[in-house]
Coordinates of C-alpha atoms and ligand atoms in Angstrom, one line a residue:
X29 CA 16.4 52.5 14.8
X30 CA 17.8 49.7 16.8
X31 CA 14.3 48.2 16.9
X32 CA 13.5 48.7 13.2
X33 CA 16.6 47.0 11.9
X34 CA 16.0 43.5 13.2
X35 CA 12.3 43.7 12.2
X36 CA 13.2 44.5 8.6
X37 CA 16.1 42.0 8.4
X38 CA 13.8 39.3 9.8
X39 CA 11.2 40.3 7.2
X40 CA 13.8 40.0 4.5
X41 CA 15.0 36.7 5.9
X42 CA 11.4 35.4 6.0
X43 CA 10.8 36.5 2.4
X44 CA 14.1 34.8 1.3
X45 CA 13.1 31.6 3.1
X46 CA 9.6 31.6 1.5
X47 CA 11.3 32.0 -1.9
X48 CA 13.6 29.1 -1.1
X49 CA 10.6 27.0 -0.1
X50 CA 8.8 28.0 -3.3
X51 CA 11.8 27.2 -5.5
X52 CA 12.2 23.9 -3.7
X53 CA 8.6 23.0 -4.4
X54 CA 9.0 23.9 -8.1
X55 CA 12.1 21.7 -8.3
X56 CA 10.2 18.8 -6.7
X57 CA 7.3 19.2 -9.0
X58 CA 9.5 19.4 -12.1
X59 CA 11.4 16.3 -10.9
X60 CA 8.1 14.3 -10.4
X61 CA 6.8 15.6 -13.8
X62 CA 10.1 14.4 -15.5
X63 CA 9.8 11.0 -13.8
X64 CA 6.2 10.7 -15.1
X65 CA 7.1 11.7 -18.6
X66 CA 10.2 9.7 -19.0
X67 CA 9.5 6.6 -16.9
X68 CA 5.6 6.6 -16.7
X69 CA 5.6 6.5 -12.8
X70 CA 3.2 9.1 -11.5
X71 CA 4.1 10.3 -8.0
X72 CA 2.7 13.8 -8.7
X73 CA -0.2 13.4 -6.3
X74 CA 1.6 11.8 -3.4
X75 CA 1.7 13.7 -0.1
X76 CA 4.3 16.5 -0.5
X77 CA 6.1 16.4 2.8
X78 CA 6.7 12.6 2.7
X79 CA 7.8 12.5 -1.0
X80 CA 10.1 15.5 -0.5
X81 CA 11.8 13.7 2.5
X82 CA 12.4 10.6 0.4
X83 CA 13.7 12.5 -2.6
X84 CA 16.0 14.4 -0.4
X85 CA 17.3 11.1 1.1
X86 CA 18.0 9.8 -2.4
X87 CA 19.7 13.1 -3.4
X88 CA 22.1 12.7 -0.4
X89 CA 22.8 9.0 -1.1
X90 CA 23.6 10.0 -4.7
X91 CA 25.9 12.8 -3.5
X92 CA 24.0 15.6 -5.2
X93 CA 23.1 18.9 -3.6
X94 CA 19.6 19.8 -5.0
X95 CA 16.5 18.3 -6.5
X96 CA 17.4 19.7 -9.9
X97 CA 20.7 17.9 -9.7
X98 CA 18.8 14.7 -8.8
X99 CA 16.5 15.3 -11.7
X100 CA 19.5 15.4 -14.1
X101 CA 20.8 12.1 -12.7
X102 CA 17.5 10.3 -12.7
X103 CA 16.8 11.3 -16.4
X104 CA 20.2 10.2 -17.6
X105 CA 20.8 7.1 -15.5
X106 CA 17.9 4.5 -15.3
X107 CA 19.7 2.7 -12.5
X108 CA 19.3 5.9 -10.4
X109 CA 15.6 5.7 -11.2
X110 CA 15.6 2.1 -10.0
X111 CA 17.1 3.1 -6.7
X112 CA 14.7 6.1 -6.3
X113 CA 11.8 3.8 -7.1
X114 CA 12.7 1.7 -4.0
X115 CA 12.8 4.9 -1.9
X116 CA 9.4 6.1 -3.2
X117 CA 7.4 2.9 -2.9
X118 CA 7.8 2.1 0.8
X119 CA 7.8 -1.6 1.3
X120 CA 7.2 -2.1 5.0
X121 CA 4.9 -5.0 5.6
X122 CA 4.6 -8.2 7.6
X123 CA 2.5 -11.4 8.0
X124 CA -0.8 -10.9 9.9
X125 CA 0.2 -7.2 10.3
X126 CA -2.1 -5.8 13.0
X127 CA -3.4 -9.2 14.2
X128 CA -6.6 -7.7 15.6
X129 CA -7.5 -6.7 12.0
X130 CA -7.1 -10.3 10.8
X131 CA -9.1 -11.5 13.8
X132 CA -11.9 -9.1 12.8
X133 CA -11.7 -10.3 9.2
X134 CA -12.0 -13.9 10.4
X135 CA -14.8 -13.4 12.9
X136 CA -16.9 -10.6 11.3
X137 CA -16.2 -10.5 7.5
X138 CA -15.8 -14.2 6.8
X139 CA -19.5 -15.1 7.8
X140 CA -20.7 -12.7 5.0
X141 CA -18.2 -14.0 2.5
X142 CA -19.4 -17.5 3.2
X143 CA -22.8 -16.6 1.6
X144 CA -21.2 -16.1 -1.9
X145 CA -20.7 -19.1 -4.2
X146 CA -17.5 -17.6 -5.5
X147 CA -15.4 -14.9 -3.8
X148 CA -13.3 -12.3 -5.5
X149 CA -10.7 -10.3 -3.5
X150 CA -8.5 -7.4 -4.6
X151 CA -5.4 -6.9 -2.5
X152 CA -4.1 -3.5 -3.8
X153 CA -0.6 -2.4 -2.8
X154 CA 0.3 -5.9 -1.6
X155 CA 4.0 -5.3 -1.5
X156 CA 6.1 -8.5 -1.2
X157 CA 3.0 -10.6 -0.5
X158 CA 3.1 -11.2 3.3
X159 CA -0.5 -10.0 3.8
X160 CA -1.6 -12.0 0.8
X161 CA -0.2 -15.3 2.2
X162 CA -1.8 -14.4 5.6
X163 CA -5.2 -14.0 3.9
X164 CA -4.8 -17.2 2.0
X165 CA -4.1 -19.1 5.2
X166 CA -7.1 -17.5 7.0
X167 CA -9.4 -18.4 4.1
X168 CA -8.1 -21.9 3.9
X169 CA -8.7 -22.5 7.6
X170 CA -12.2 -21.1 7.2
X171 CA -12.9 -23.5 4.3
X172 CA -13.3 -20.6 1.8
X173 CA -10.0 -20.7 -0.1
X174 CA -11.1 -23.2 -2.8
X175 CA -13.8 -20.8 -4.0
X176 CA -11.8 -17.6 -3.7
X177 CA -9.7 -15.8 -6.3
X178 CA -7.2 -13.2 -4.9
X179 CA -6.0 -10.5 -7.3
X180 CA -2.8 -9.2 -5.6
X181 CA -1.4 -6.1 -7.2
X182 CA 1.4 -3.5 -6.6
X183 CA 3.0 -0.7 -8.5
X184 CA 6.5 -2.1 -7.9
X185 CA 7.4 -5.0 -10.2
X186 CA 10.4 -6.0 -8.1
X187 CA 8.3 -6.7 -5.0
X188 CA 5.8 -8.6 -7.1
X189 CA 8.6 -11.0 -8.1
X190 CA 9.5 -11.5 -4.4
X191 CA 5.8 -12.2 -3.6
X192 CA 5.6 -14.8 -6.4
X193 CA 8.5 -16.7 -4.9
X194 CA 6.7 -17.1 -1.5
X195 CA 10.0 -17.2 0.4
X196 CA 10.3 -14.9 3.4
X197 CA 13.2 -14.5 6.0
X198 CA 13.4 -17.3 8.5
X199 CA 14.4 -14.7 11.1
X200 CA 10.8 -13.3 10.9
X201 CA 9.1 -16.5 11.7
X202 CA 9.0 -16.0 15.5
X203 CA 7.3 -12.6 15.1
X204 CA 4.9 -14.0 12.5
X205 CA 4.0 -17.0 14.6
X206 CA 2.9 -14.7 17.4
X207 CA 0.9 -12.5 15.0
X208 CA -0.8 -15.6 13.5
X209 CA -1.8 -16.8 17.0
X210 CA -3.2 -13.4 17.9
X211 CA -5.1 -13.3 14.6
X212 CA -7.0 -16.4 15.7
X213 CA -4.9 -19.0 13.7
X214 CA -6.2 -22.5 14.0
X215 CA -3.1 -24.5 13.3
X216 CA 0.5 -24.6 14.1
X217 CA 2.1 -21.8 12.0
X218 CA 5.1 -23.9 11.2
X219 CA 2.9 -26.3 9.2
X220 CA 2.7 -23.6 6.5
X221 CA 6.4 -23.4 5.6
X222 CA 9.6 -25.4 5.2
X223 CA 12.9 -23.9 6.4
X224 CA 15.6 -23.8 3.8
X225 CA 18.9 -22.0 4.5
X226 CA 17.8 -18.6 5.9
X227 CA 14.5 -18.6 4.1
X228 CA 11.0 -20.0 4.9
X229 CA 9.3 -21.4 1.8
X230 CA 5.6 -21.2 2.1
X231 CA 3.3 -23.9 1.0
X232 CA 2.8 -23.4 -2.8
X233 CA -0.9 -24.3 -2.5
X234 CA -1.4 -20.9 -0.8
X235 CA -0.6 -19.3 -4.2
X236 CA -2.9 -21.6 -6.2
X237 CA -5.7 -19.1 -6.3
X238 CA -3.7 -15.9 -6.2
X239 CA -2.9 -13.9 -9.3
X240 CA 0.0 -11.4 -8.7
X241 CA 0.3 -8.5 -11.2
X242 CA 1.5 -5.0 -11.6
X243 CA -1.2 -2.3 -11.2
X244 CA -0.8 1.4 -10.5
X245 CA -3.7 2.9 -8.5
X246 CA -2.9 6.3 -9.9
X247 CA -3.1 5.5 -13.6
X248 CA -4.8 2.1 -14.0
X249 CA -8.5 1.4 -13.7
X250 CA -10.6 -1.4 -12.2
X251 CA -10.6 -4.9 -13.7
X252 CA -13.5 -6.8 -12.0
X253 CA -16.1 -6.6 -9.3
X254 CA -14.9 -7.6 -5.8
X255 CA -16.5 -8.8 -2.6
X256 CA -13.5 -7.6 -0.5
X257 CA -10.8 -5.0 -1.3
X258 CA -7.8 -4.7 1.0
X259 CA -5.6 -1.6 0.5
X260 CA -3.7 -1.1 3.7
X261 CA -1.0 1.4 4.4
X262 CA -0.9 2.6 0.8
X263 CA -3.1 5.7 0.6
X264 CA -1.3 7.1 3.6
X265 CA 1.3 8.3 1.1
X266 CA -1.3 10.0 -1.3
X267 CA -2.6 13.6 -1.1
X268 CA -6.3 14.2 -0.5
X269 CA -7.3 14.4 -4.2
X270 CA -5.6 11.2 -5.0
X271 CA -7.1 9.5 -2.0
X272 CA -10.6 10.5 -3.2
X273 CA -9.9 9.2 -6.7
X274 CA -8.7 5.9 -5.5
X275 CA -11.6 5.6 -3.0
X276 CA -13.9 6.2 -6.0
X277 CA -12.2 3.5 -7.9
X278 CA -12.6 1.1 -5.0
X279 CA -16.3 2.1 -4.6
X280 CA -17.0 1.3 -8.2
X281 CA -15.0 -1.9 -8.0
X282 CA -17.0 -3.3 -5.1
X283 CA -20.1 -5.5 -5.3
X284 CA -23.1 -4.3 -3.3
X285 CA -22.3 -4.5 0.4
X286 CA -18.7 -5.4 -0.5
X287 CA -16.0 -4.8 2.1
X288 CA -13.1 -2.3 2.0
X289 CA -10.2 -2.6 4.5
X290 CA -7.8 0.2 5.1
X291 CA -4.7 0.6 7.2
X292 CA -4.6 1.4 10.9
X293 CA -3.7 5.1 10.4
X294 CA -6.0 5.6 7.4
X295 CA -9.5 7.0 7.4
X296 CA -12.4 8.1 5.3
X297 CA -13.2 10.9 7.7
X298 CA -13.6 14.3 6.0
X299 CA -13.0 12.8 2.6
X300 CA -15.5 13.2 -0.3
X301 CA -15.9 9.5 -0.2
X302 CA -17.0 9.2 3.4
X303 CA -20.8 8.9 2.5
X304 CA -20.0 6.1 0.0
X305 CA -19.0 3.7 2.7
X306 CA -20.5 2.5 6.1
X307 CA -18.2 1.7 9.0
X308 CA -18.4 -2.1 9.6
X309 CA -15.6 -2.7 12.2
X310 CA -14.7 1.0 12.7
X311 CA -11.7 0.4 15.0
X312 CA -10.1 -2.0 12.4
X313 CA -10.9 0.3 9.5
X314 CA -13.2 -2.1 7.8
X315 CA -16.0 -0.5 5.8
X316 CA -18.8 -1.6 3.5
X317 CA -20.0 -0.2 0.3
X318 CA -23.0 2.1 1.2
X319 CA -25.2 2.3 -1.8
X320 CA -26.6 0.0 -4.4
X321 CA -25.2 0.3 -8.0
Ligands
SAM11 C1 3.8 0.3 3.1 S1 3.5 -0.9 1.8 C2 2.0 -1.7 2.4 C3 2.0 -3.2 2.1 C4 0.8 -3.9 2.7 N1 -0.5 -3.5 2.2 C5 0.8 -3.8 4.2 O1 0.0 -3.0 4.7 O2 1.6 -4.4 4.9 C6 2.9 0.2 0.5 C7 2.8 -0.5 -0.8 O3 2.0 0.3 -1.7 C8 2.6 0.3 -3.0 N2 2.2 1.5 -3.8 C9 2.6 2.7 -3.6 N3 2.0 3.5 -4.6 C10 1.2 2.7 -5.3 C11 0.3 2.9 -6.4 N4 0.2 4.1 -7.0 N5 -0.3 1.8 -6.9 C12 -0.2 0.6 -6.4 N6 0.6 0.3 -5.3 C13 1.3 1.4 -4.8 C14 4.1 0.2 -2.7 O4 4.9 -0.3 -3.8 C15 4.2 -0.7 -1.5 O5 4.3 -2.0 -1.9

């Protein structure tokens, strides 16, 4: 008897815990469904563990004790949705992020881009634009910028506005200068910005050929044919199905032999899309479109 009791109570405990977990999942799904139906933002196919963590953080910050309570608040208070939006669309970025990636772009991808009379680039999930400005500098130094058009898009309108301003914190310039040098920068980094108060205002000519706009990879389609697509550190937050859908979108948006660049922790391995791309600089997650259209 003394042995049977703990076994059955631990069984009951496990069953209760599984039920809690199931209830929690239902609450999260209902909350995401409500956000989609009311606000049109579709987070339903984002990776569950990560989205749950962020929703929970927002629930705590709002002082509510469950996902259902958070749902009530989000539905009736659009400012709560604004705050949640910032939690859900993670904005970590920097200039010349992963300098060896930008060096590979310069040394290995640029020679192919050079062969095109006009170059179209899609920078998807560009956040506040640090990567876009980095790419513009690189292409300027390689003499390609004048014949390039960069379409820089993000789900989050607030960060697009920041990107359009082209002003970044002065406190970051030391880190960015080092990144720039490691990425094979040919000039002095400080030539690209003017310091004003605590901000660094980047040369507006870097934005001349950039078109910033809102675009949602989950719900919006393609809008041109590109020679290079960068989508770094975005799909990491998507579940496998959504990753496959977005990779399909990129595949159909690339010109023959066009390049796709992903983030350091992202991969095509074991995705349905793996055969559609050929590794080009594998260690930097740069791929090429595999087949002809
Ligand atoms: C971590 S940041 C990466 C920024 C930049 N690419 C980099 O690697 O430094 C992820 C960005 O993806 C955007 N994002 C998330 N879901 C998206 C979606 N469905 N469509 C477009 N952008 C999305 C977020 O708003 C955020 O700006």
